[in-house]
Tab-separated table of C-alpha atoms in Angstrom:
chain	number	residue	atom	x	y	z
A	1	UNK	CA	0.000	0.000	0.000
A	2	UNK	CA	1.330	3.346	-0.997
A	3	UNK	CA	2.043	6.394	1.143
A	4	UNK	CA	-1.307	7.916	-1.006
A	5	UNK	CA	-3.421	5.028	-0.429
A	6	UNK	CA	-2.533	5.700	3.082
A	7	UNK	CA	-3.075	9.450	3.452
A	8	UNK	CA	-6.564	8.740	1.539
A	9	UNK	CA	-7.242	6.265	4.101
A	10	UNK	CA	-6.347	8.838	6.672
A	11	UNK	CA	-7.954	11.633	5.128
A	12	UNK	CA	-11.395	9.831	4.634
A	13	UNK	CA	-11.358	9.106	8.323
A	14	UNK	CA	-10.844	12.405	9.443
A	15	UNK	CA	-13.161	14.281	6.950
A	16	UNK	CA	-15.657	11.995	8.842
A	17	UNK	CA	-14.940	13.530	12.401
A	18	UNK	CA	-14.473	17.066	10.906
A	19	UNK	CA	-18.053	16.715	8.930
A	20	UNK	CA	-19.810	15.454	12.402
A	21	UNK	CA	-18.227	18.145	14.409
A	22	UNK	CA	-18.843	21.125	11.786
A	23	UNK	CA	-22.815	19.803	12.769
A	24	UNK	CA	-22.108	20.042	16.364
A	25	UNK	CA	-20.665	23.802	15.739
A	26	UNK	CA	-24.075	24.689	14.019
A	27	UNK	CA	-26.285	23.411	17.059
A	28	UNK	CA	-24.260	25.606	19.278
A	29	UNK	CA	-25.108	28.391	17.755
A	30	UNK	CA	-27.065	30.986	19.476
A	31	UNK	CA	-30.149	31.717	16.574
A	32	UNK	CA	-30.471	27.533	16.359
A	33	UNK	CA	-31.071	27.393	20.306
A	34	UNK	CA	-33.228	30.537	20.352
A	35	UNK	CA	-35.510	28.734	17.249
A	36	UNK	CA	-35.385	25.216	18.154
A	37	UNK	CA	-36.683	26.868	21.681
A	38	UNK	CA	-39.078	28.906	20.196
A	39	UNK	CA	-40.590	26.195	18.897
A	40	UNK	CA	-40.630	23.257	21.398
A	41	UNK	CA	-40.554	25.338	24.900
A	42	UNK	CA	-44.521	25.713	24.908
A	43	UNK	CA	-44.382	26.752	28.803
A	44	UNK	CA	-47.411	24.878	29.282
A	45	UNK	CA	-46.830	23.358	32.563
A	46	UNK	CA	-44.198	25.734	33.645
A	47	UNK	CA	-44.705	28.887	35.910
A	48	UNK	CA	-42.680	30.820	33.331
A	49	UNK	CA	-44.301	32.272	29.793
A	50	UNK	CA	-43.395	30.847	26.113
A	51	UNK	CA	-41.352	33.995	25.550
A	52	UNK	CA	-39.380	33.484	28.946
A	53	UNK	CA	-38.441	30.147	28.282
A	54	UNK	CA	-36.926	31.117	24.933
A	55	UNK	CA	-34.648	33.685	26.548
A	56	UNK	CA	-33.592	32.071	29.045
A	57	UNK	CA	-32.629	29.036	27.165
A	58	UNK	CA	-30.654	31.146	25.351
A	59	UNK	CA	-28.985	32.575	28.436
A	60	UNK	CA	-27.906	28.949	29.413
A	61	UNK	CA	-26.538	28.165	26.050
A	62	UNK	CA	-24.080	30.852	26.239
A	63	UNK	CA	-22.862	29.511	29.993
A	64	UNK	CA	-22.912	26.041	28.208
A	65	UNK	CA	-21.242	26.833	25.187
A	66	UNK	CA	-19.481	29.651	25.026
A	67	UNK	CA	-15.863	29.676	27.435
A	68	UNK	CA	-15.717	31.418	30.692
A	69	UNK	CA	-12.838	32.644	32.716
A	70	UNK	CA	-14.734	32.818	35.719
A	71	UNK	CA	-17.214	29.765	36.461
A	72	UNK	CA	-18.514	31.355	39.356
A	73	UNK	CA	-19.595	34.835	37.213
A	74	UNK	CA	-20.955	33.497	34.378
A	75	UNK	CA	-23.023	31.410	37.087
A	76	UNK	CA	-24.128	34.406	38.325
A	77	UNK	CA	-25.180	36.061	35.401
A	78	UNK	CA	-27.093	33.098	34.765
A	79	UNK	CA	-28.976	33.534	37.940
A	80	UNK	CA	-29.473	37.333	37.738
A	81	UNK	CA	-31.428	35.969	34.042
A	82	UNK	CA	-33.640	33.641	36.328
A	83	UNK	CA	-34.118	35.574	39.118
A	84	UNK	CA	-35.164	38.468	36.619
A	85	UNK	CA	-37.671	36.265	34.766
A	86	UNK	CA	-38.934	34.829	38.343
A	87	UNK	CA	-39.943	38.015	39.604
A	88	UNK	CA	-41.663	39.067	36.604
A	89	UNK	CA	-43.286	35.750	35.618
A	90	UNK	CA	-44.423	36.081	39.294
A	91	UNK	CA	-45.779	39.685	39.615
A	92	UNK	CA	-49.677	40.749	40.712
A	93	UNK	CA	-51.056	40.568	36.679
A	94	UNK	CA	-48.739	38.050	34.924
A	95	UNK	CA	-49.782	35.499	32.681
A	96	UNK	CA	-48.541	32.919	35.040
A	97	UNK	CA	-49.016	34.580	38.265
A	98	UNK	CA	-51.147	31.748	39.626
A	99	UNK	CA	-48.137	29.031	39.028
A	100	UNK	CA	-46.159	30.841	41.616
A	101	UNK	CA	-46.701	29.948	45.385
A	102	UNK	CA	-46.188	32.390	48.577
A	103	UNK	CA	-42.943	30.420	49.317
A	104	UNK	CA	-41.318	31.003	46.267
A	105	UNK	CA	-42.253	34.640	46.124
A	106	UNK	CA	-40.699	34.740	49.538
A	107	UNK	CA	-37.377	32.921	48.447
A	108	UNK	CA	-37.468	36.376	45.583
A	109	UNK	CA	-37.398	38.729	48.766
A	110	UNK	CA	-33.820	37.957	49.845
A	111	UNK	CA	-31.001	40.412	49.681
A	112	UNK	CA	-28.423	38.475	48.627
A	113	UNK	CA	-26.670	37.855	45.178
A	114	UNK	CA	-28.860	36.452	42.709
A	115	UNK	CA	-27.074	32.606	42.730
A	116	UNK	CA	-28.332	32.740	46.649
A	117	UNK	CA	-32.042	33.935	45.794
A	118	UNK	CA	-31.852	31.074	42.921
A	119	UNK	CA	-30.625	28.322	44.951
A	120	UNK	CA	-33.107	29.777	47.528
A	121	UNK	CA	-35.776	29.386	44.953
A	122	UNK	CA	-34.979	26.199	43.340
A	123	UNK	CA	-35.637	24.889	46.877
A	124	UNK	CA	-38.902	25.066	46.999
A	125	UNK	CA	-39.028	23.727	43.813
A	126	UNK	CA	-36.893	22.961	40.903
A	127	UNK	CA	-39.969	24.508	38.416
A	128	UNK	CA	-38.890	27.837	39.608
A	129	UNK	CA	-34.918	27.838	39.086
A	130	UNK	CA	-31.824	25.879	38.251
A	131	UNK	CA	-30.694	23.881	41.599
A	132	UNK	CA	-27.118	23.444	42.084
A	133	UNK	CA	-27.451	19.562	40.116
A	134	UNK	CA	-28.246	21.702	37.128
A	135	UNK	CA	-25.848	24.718	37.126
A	136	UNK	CA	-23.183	21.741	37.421
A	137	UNK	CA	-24.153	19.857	34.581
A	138	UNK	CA	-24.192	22.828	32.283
A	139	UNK	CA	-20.685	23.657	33.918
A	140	UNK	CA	-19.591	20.284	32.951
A	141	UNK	CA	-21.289	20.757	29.307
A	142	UNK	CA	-19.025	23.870	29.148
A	143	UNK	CA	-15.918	21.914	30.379
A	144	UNK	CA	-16.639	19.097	27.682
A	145	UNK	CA	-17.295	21.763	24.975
A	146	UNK	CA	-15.038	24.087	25.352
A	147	UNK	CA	-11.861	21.311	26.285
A	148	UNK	CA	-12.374	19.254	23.148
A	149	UNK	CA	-13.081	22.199	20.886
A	150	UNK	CA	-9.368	23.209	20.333
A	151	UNK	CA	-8.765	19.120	19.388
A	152	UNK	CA	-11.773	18.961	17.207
A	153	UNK	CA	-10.339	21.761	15.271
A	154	UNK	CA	-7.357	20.415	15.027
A	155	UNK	CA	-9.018	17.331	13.358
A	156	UNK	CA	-10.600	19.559	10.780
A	157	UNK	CA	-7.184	21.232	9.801
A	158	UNK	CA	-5.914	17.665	9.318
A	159	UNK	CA	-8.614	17.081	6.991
A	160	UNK	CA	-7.678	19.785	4.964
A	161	UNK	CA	-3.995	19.434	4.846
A	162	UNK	CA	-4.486	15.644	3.665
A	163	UNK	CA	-6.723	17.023	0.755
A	164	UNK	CA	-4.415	20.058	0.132
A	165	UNK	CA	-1.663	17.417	-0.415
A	166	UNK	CA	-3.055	15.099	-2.342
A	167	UNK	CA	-4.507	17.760	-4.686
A	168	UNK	CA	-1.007	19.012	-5.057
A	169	UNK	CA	0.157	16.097	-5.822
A	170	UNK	CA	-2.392	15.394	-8.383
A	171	UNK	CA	-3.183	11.902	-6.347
A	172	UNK	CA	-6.516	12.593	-8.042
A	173	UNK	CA	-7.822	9.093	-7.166
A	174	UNK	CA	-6.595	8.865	-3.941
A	175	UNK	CA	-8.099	12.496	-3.275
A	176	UNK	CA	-11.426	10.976	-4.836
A	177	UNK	CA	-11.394	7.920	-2.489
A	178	UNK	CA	-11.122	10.586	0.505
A	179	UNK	CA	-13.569	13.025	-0.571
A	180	UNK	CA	-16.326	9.908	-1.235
A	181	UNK	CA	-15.478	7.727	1.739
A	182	UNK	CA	-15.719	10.443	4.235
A	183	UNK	CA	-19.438	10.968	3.914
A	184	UNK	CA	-19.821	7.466	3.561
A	185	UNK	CA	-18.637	6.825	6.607
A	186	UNK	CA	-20.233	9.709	8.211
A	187	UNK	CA	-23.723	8.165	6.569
A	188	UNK	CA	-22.983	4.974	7.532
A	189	UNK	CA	-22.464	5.768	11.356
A	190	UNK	CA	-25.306	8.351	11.170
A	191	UNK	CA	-27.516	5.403	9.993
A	192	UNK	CA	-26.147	2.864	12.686
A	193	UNK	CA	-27.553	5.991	15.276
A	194	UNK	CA	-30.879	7.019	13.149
A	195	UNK	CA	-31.970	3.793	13.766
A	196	UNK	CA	-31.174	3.487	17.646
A	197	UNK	CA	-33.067	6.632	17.751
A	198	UNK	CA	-36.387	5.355	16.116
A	199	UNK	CA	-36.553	2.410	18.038
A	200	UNK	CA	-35.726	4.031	21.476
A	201	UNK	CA	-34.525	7.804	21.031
A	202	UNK	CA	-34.293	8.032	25.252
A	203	UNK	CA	-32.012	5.151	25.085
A	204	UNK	CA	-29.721	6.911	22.773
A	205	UNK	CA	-30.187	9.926	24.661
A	206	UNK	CA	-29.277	7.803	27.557
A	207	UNK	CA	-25.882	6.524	26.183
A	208	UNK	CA	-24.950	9.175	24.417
A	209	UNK	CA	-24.628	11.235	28.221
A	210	UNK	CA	-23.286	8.302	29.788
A	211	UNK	CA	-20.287	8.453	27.590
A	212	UNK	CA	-19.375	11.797	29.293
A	213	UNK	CA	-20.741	12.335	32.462
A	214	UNK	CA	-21.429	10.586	35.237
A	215	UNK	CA	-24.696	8.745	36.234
A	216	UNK	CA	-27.028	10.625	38.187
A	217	UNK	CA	-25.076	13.931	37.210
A	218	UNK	CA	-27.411	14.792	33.961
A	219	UNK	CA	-31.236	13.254	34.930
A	220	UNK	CA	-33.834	16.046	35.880
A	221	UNK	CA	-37.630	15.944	37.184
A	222	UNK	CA	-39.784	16.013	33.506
A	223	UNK	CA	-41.378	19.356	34.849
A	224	UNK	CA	-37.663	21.207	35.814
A	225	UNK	CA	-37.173	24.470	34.410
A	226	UNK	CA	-33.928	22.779	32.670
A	227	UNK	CA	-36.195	20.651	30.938
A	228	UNK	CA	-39.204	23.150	30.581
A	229	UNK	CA	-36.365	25.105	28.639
A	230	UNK	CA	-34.854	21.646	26.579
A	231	UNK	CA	-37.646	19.166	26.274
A	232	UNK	CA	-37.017	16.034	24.684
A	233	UNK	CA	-38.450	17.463	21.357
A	234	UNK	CA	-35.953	20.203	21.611
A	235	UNK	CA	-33.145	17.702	21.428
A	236	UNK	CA	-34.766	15.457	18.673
A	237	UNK	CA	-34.919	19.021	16.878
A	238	UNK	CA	-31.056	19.203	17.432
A	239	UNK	CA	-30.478	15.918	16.334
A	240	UNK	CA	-31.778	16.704	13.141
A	241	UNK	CA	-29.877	20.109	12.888
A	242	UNK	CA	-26.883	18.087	13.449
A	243	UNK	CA	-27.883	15.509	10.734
A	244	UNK	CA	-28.714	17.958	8.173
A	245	UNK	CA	-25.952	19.700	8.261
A	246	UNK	CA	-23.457	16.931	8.214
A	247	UNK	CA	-24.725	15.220	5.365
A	248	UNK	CA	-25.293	18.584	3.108
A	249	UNK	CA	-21.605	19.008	4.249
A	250	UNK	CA	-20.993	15.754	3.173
A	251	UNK	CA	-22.829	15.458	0.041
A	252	UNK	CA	-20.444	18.727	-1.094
A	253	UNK	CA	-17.651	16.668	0.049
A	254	UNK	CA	-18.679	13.721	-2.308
A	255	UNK	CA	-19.454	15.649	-5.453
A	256	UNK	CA	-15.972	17.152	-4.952
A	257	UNK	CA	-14.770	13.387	-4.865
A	258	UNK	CA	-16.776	13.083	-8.120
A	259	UNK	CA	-15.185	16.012	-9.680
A	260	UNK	CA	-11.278	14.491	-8.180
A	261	UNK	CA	-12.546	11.125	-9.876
A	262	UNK	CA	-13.593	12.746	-13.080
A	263	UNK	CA	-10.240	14.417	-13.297
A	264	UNK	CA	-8.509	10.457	-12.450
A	265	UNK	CA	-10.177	9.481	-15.557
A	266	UNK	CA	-9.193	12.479	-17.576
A	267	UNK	CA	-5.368	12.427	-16.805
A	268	UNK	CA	-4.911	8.399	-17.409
A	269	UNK	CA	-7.047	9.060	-20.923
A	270	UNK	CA	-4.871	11.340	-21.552
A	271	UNK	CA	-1.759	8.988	-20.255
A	272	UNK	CA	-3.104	6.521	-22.582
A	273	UNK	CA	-3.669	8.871	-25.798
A	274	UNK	CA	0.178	9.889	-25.106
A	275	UNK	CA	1.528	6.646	-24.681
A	276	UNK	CA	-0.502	5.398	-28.117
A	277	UNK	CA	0.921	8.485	-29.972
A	278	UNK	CA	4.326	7.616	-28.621
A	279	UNK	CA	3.712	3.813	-30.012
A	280	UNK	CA	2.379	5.005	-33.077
A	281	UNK	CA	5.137	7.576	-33.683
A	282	UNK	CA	8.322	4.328	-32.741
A	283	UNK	CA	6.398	2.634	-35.484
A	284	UNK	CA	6.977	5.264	-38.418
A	285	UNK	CA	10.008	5.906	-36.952
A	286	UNK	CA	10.917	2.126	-37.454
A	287	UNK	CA	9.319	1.947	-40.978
A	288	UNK	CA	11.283	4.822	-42.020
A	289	UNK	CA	14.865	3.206	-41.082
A	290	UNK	CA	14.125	-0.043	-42.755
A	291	UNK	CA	14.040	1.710	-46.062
């Protein structure tokens, strides 16, 4: 096997991991939380409103996405968004006034910083706030995130240097082999998990967290205001962001392989017309001496 074969080999195999991860990017973005939230986050049977829900989902993706110096301040600012949205959603006159019970308006009336009045509040009742179990998951999300994002990156520029070469090299096949068996890898794995998640989407939910955090670390009561914010259809909305995206990636990925393959067949044609014209020409030349 030659060094091209093997850099093909290589390079399909890392396209792969660079196409699933350029999905992942596009989740995190802020507009596909905000929609995906607009969307699913219905606020029936939470004391906050619709239009609550959707901002404040949007306030956790930053602390679970986007890197933080300072743990503890970004939890804060966090806090000051629920506490905000508590005291409002809870006011004489709101929409959901009637959700909200003397003890956690009480819990709103302390003086302290607003990851105290939370904590305060998600005591009485995890509907109302993000308990402690929650602000450390979404601290551990960040962790996860935020660590592996320099390495996935990495990955990606690998991809591209392998295809770089090989085009520069005019290793049009092996170029074509990468470009077509990246995505078909990609598809092939994103099938494997498609159909784990039609026959039982919590147990690939289930295994999927497992990999990275610890058991008991990442379940939450159905009527939390994590979950109020990311119901289950919210993530089945991501999962199909994530799809999407990596096969349209993909599927530009493969006609480039097409055009890399289309190229392989031009350049040995043209090997082949060169070497006939080079036969043809030793012939005459042969013919010529004999007389």
């Amino acid at each position: 096997m030659g060094s091209n074969s093997i850099l093909a080999g290589i390079g399909a195999t890392v396209l792969a991991v660079t196409l699933l991860v350029c999905g992942f990017a596009v989740c995190c973005l802020p507009g596909v939380t905000t929609s995906l939230a607009g969307t699913v986050s219905t606020g029936e049977t939470s004391p906050y409103t619709h239009d609550q829900l959707v901002e404040l989902a949007g306030v956790t993706r930053a602390f679970t996405v986007d890197p933080h110096r300072d743990a503890e301040a970004a939890a804060e600012d966090v806090a000051a968004a629920v506490v905000d949205a508590a005291r409002a959603a809870s006011a004489e006159g709101a929409p959901k006034a009637g959700e909200w019970t003397q003890a956690a308006r009480t819990a709103l009336e302390g003086d302290g910083t607003a990851l105290s009045t939370m904590d305060a509040l998600a005591k009485v009742s995890d509907r109302y706030a993000l308990d402690a179990a929650a602000v450390s998951h979404l601290e551990d999300c960040n962790r996860l995130i935020t660590g592996a994002s320099s390495w996935l990156g990495m990955i990606g520029v690998a991809a591209l240097i392998v295809a770089v070469l090989l085009g520069v090299r005019r290793q049009w096949a092996a170029l074509a082999f990468m470009l077509r068996m990246g995505p078909a890898f990609l598809v092939a794995l994103l099938a494997v998990l498609g159909i784990w998640g039609i026959v039982d989407f919590n147990d690939l939910f289930a295994a999927f967290h497992s990999l990275f955090f610890v058991d008991g670390t990442w379940t939450f009561s159905y009527d939390s205001l994590l979950i109020s914010m990311y119901p289950l259809d919210f993530w089945m909305g991501m999962g199909g962001v994530w799809l999407a995206t990596s096969v349209g990636l993909g599927a530009v990925c493969f006609i480039g392989g097409c055009v890399a393959a289309w190229r392989t067949q031009v350049q040995h044609r043209r090997l082949a017309e060169e070497a006939e014209a080079a036969a043809r020409k030793g012939k005459k030349g042969k013919k010529g001496g004999r007389r």
